[in-house]
Structure formats: C-alpha cells, structure tokens
XYZ file of C-alpha atoms in Angstrom:
266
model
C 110.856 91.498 90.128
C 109.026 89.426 92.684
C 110.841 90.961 95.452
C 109.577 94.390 93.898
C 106.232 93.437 93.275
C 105.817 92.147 97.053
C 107.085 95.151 97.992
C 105.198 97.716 96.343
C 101.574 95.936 96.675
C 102.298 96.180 100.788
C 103.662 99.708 100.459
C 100.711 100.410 98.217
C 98.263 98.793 100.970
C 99.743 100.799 103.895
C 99.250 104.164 102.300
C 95.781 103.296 101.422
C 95.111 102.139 104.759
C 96.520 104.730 106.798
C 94.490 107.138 104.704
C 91.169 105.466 105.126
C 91.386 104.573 108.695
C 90.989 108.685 109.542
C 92.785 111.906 109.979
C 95.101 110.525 112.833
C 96.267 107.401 111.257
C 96.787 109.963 107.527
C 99.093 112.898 109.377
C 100.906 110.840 111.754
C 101.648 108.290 108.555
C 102.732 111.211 106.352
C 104.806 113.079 108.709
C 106.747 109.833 109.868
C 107.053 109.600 105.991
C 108.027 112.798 105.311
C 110.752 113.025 108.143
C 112.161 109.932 106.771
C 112.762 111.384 103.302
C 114.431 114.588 104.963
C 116.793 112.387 106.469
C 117.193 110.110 103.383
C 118.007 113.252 101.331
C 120.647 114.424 103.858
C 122.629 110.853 103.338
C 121.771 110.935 100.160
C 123.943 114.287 99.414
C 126.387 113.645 102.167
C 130.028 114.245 100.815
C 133.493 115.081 102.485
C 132.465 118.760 100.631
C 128.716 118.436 101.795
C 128.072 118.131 104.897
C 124.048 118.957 105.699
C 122.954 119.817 108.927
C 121.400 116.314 109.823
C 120.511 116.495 113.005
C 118.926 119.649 113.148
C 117.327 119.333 109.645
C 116.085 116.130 110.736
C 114.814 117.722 114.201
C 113.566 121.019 112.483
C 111.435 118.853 109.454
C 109.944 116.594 112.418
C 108.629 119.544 114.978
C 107.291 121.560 111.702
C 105.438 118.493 110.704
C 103.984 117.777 114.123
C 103.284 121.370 114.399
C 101.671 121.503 111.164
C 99.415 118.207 111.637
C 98.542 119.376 114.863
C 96.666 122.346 113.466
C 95.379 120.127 110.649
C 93.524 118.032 113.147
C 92.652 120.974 115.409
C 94.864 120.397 118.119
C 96.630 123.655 118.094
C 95.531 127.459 116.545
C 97.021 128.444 113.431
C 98.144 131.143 115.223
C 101.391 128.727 116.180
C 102.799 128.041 112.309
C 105.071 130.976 112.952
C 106.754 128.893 115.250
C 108.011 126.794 112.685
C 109.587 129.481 110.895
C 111.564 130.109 113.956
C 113.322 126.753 114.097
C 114.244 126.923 110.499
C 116.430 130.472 111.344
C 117.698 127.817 114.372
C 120.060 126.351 111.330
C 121.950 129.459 110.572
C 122.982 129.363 114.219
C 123.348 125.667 114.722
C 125.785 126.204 111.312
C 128.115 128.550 113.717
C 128.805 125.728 116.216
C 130.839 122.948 113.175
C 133.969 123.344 111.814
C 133.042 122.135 108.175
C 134.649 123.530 105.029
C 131.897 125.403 103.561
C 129.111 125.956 106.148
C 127.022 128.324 104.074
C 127.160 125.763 101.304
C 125.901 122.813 104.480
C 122.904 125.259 105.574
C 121.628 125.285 101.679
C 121.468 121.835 101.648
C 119.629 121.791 104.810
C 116.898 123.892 103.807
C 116.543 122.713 100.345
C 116.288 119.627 101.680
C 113.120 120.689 103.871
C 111.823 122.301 100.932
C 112.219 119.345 98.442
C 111.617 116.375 101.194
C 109.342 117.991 103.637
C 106.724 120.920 102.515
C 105.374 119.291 99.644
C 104.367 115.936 101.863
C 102.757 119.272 104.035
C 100.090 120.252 100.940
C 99.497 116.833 100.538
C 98.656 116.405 104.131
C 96.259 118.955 103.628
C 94.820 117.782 100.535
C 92.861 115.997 103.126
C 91.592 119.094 104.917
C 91.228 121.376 101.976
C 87.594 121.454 102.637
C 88.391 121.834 106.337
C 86.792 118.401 107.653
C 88.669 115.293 106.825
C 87.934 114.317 103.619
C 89.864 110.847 102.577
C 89.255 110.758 99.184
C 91.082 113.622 98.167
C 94.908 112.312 99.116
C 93.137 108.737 98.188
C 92.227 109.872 94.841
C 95.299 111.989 94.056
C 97.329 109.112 94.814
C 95.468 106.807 92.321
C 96.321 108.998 89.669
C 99.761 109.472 90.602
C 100.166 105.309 90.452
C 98.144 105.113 87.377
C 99.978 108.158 85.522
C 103.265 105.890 86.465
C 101.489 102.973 85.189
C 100.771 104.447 81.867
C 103.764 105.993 81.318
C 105.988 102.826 82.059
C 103.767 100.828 79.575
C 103.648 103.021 76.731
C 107.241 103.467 77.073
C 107.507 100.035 77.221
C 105.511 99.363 73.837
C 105.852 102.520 71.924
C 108.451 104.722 73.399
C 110.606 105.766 71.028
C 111.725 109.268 71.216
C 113.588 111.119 74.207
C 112.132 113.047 76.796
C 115.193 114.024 78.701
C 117.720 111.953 77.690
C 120.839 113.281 79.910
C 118.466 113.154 82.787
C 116.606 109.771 82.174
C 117.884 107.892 79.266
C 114.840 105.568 79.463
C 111.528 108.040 79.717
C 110.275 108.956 76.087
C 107.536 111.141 75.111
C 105.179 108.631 74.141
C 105.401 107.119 77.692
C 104.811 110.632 79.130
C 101.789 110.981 76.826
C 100.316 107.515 77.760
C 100.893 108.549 81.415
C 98.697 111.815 81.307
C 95.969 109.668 79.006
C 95.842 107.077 81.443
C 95.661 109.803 84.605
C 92.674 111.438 82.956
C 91.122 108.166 82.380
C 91.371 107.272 86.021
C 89.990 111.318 86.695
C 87.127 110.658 84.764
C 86.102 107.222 86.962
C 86.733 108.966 90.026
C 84.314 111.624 89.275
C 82.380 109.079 89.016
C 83.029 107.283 92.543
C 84.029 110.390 94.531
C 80.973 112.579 92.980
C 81.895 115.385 95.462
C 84.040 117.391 93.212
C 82.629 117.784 89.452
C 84.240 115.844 86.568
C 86.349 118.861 85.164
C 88.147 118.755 88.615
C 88.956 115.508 88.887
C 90.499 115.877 84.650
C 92.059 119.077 85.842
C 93.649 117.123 88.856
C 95.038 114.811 86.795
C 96.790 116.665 83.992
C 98.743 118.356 86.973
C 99.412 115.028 88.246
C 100.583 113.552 85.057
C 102.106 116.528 83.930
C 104.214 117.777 87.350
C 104.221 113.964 88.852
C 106.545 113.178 85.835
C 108.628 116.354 85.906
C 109.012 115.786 89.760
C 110.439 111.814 88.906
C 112.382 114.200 86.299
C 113.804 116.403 89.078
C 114.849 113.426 91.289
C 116.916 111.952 88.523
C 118.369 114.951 88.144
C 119.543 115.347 91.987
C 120.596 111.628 92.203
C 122.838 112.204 88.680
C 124.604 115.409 90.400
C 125.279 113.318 93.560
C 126.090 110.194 91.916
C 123.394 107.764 93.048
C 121.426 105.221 91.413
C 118.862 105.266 94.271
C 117.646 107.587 97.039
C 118.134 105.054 99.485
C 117.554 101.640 100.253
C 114.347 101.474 102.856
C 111.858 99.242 99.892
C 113.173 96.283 98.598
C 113.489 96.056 94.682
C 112.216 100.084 94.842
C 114.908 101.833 95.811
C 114.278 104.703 98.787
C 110.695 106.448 99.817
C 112.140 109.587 97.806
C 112.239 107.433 94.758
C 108.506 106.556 95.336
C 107.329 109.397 96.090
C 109.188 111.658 93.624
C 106.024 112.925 91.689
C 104.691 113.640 94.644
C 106.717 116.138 95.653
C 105.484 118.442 93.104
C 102.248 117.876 91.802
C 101.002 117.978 95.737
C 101.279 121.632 96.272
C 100.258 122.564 92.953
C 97.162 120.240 93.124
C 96.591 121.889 96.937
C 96.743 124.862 95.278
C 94.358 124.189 92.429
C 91.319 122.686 94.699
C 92.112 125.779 97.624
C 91.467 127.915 94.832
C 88.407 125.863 93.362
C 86.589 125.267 96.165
C-alpha cells in the first residue's frame, strides 16, 4: 500500500506538472505516454497464436503522435494528418514480409491496438487546444474528475457496495460504487466551474457524467481485454499500480467523447 501510494502521488504530480508547465511539456508528455501504452498492449496480447506487429505498431503510433502534436502546437498544416493514414496501410504490407500463423489475425491486433492505446490519448491531447490556444485547464480539469470519479467509486464500494455491476468482468465493482463515482465527479464539476469560470457550470456537470459514466465503462473494457488474455495487469511500469494502461483505462474513452462534447459546445 505504501509502495502504491508513493507511487501514484508522483505519477499524479508529473501529469499535473507536465500539463501546467505549457503546450510543449503536455504533447510531448502524452505522446511518450501514449506510445508506451501501444507497446504495453502489444506484450500484453502477445501469444504463440498472436503475434502483433510490434515494431511497426510501435513506429506507426509514435510518427502519428508526433505528427499529430506537431499540428496541435502549430508546427505543421493540418494539411499533413493524411500522412498518418498512410503509415497505418504500411501494416498490411509490413504483415506480407513474417511468416506467422495467422497474419490477418496479427494486423487486427495491431490496429486495434492503435485505436484502443493511441487515438483516444490524441482527443485528449487536444482537449487542450479545443479552443485553439492552449488552454491547461481543460486536460487539468478532466483529469480531476477522472481521479475523483475513481475515488468515489472505490469508497462507496468500499462502504456500501453491495450489488454487481459486471460481475464476470470485475467481480469487485458494484453499482453503488459506480453511483458514488458519478456523485462525486459532479461534485468536483460543480467546484471547477467555480475555479475554471471559463466554461459555464452545466459544462463542467455535463463533463463529468461522461467522465464518470464512460471513465468506468472504459476500466470495464480493460478488465475485459486483460480476462480474454489472461492477465492480472497491463504491465508492470508503476509500482503497486500495475501498467500505464491500467491507469489510464477511463481515459481511453471518456477523452474522445468529452473532445467531442466541448468541440461541439463551444
């Protein structure tokens, strides 16, 4: 538990820092991040019948992202995201070259996993730019809700959970410690409105019923993928925490749809 705690309060103080210190220090964090869970999927779902393309996933999530964050800081037109399409269709080809048992089944992987590990940490790079200057209190804000919804939830569990959410997914998350999740993600909504007065109050609720709601189907959706692999944890990067796709499993969902929701508000 110490070991944990240690962990997650430096973890915690990274993130917040990187995102404060400006738009550099937030997409070059991110995209370091979000290549690193690409290639913790890929050995996560290594088998002698699954073989993912790991090099060229790896390479293929890593120029995207720099491609990506290089037109979120105005470094390149958008004119180049094309581009990034292109090296995706690179895997089909790069599948022809190894003499695996079921390629076809390897290049699924490989894009799923840049679709699970990868896009979503690309909205919430651009939670940041959604008004098109950089904006830290978006991501910061959106990531306070995500650690309070967890919060919530793993103390009303704790104290009052009594019935099943998904049991043959996660035998330990119960409705009552969903519920106390979302309650506890609208409370922190409602004091950020208060703080971060640039979007209005129903915005800042709104934000965080998707985060509560998606952030604990996305933890839902990981447990599912490490119980069809057989894992207990995504990896073993944080101490006492498991992997980065553990920690950032409600993430991976509620980003885009939050992206979506303030693209569309604003």
């Amino acid at each position: 538990m110490k070991t944990r705690a240690i962990t997650g309060f430096f973890f915690i103080l990274v993130l917040i820092g990187a995102v404060l210190l400006g738009p550099y220090a937030f997409v070059s964090l991110f995209s370091l991040l979000a290549i690193c869970c690409v290639y913790e999927f890929y050995r996560m779902v290594h088998t002698e019948n699954i073989q993912p393309l790991l090099f060229w996933g790896v390479g293929v999530a890593a120029f995207g992202l720099v491609l990506v964050g290089s037109i979120l800081l105005g470094l390149l037109p958008y004119s180049m995201l094309p581009f990034s399409i292109v090296a995706v269709l690179l895997l089909y080809i790069a599948a022809l070259f190894r003499k695996t048992v079921h390629p076809i089944q390897d290049v699924a992987y490989s894009l799923f996993g840049l679709i699970y590990a990868a896009i979503p940490f690309i909205f919430f790079m651009s939670l940041g730019f959604v008004e098109d200057t950089y904006n830290a209190y978006i991501p910061l804000g959106f990531l306070i809700i995500l650690w309070t919804n967890d919060t919530g939830a793993y103390l009303a569990g704790r104290s009052m959970g009594r019935h099943k959410l998904f049991e043959r997914i996660s035998p330990n998350k119960t409705w009552e410690g969903f519920v106390g999740g979302v309650i506890l993600a609208v409370i922190a909504g409602f004091i950020l409105s208060h703080y971060f007065g640039f979007l209005p109050l129903w915005s800042w609720v709104c934000m965080s019923l998707i985060v509560g709601i998606f952030g604990t189907l996305g933890d839902l959706v990981e447990s599912m993928l490490k119980r069809n692999v057989g894992v207990k944890d995504s990896g073993n990067l944080l101490p006492g925490h498991g992997g980065l796709l553990d920690r950032f499993d409600g993430l991976l969902i509620a980003a885009p749809l939050v992206y979506l929701f303030l693209k569309n508000m604003l």
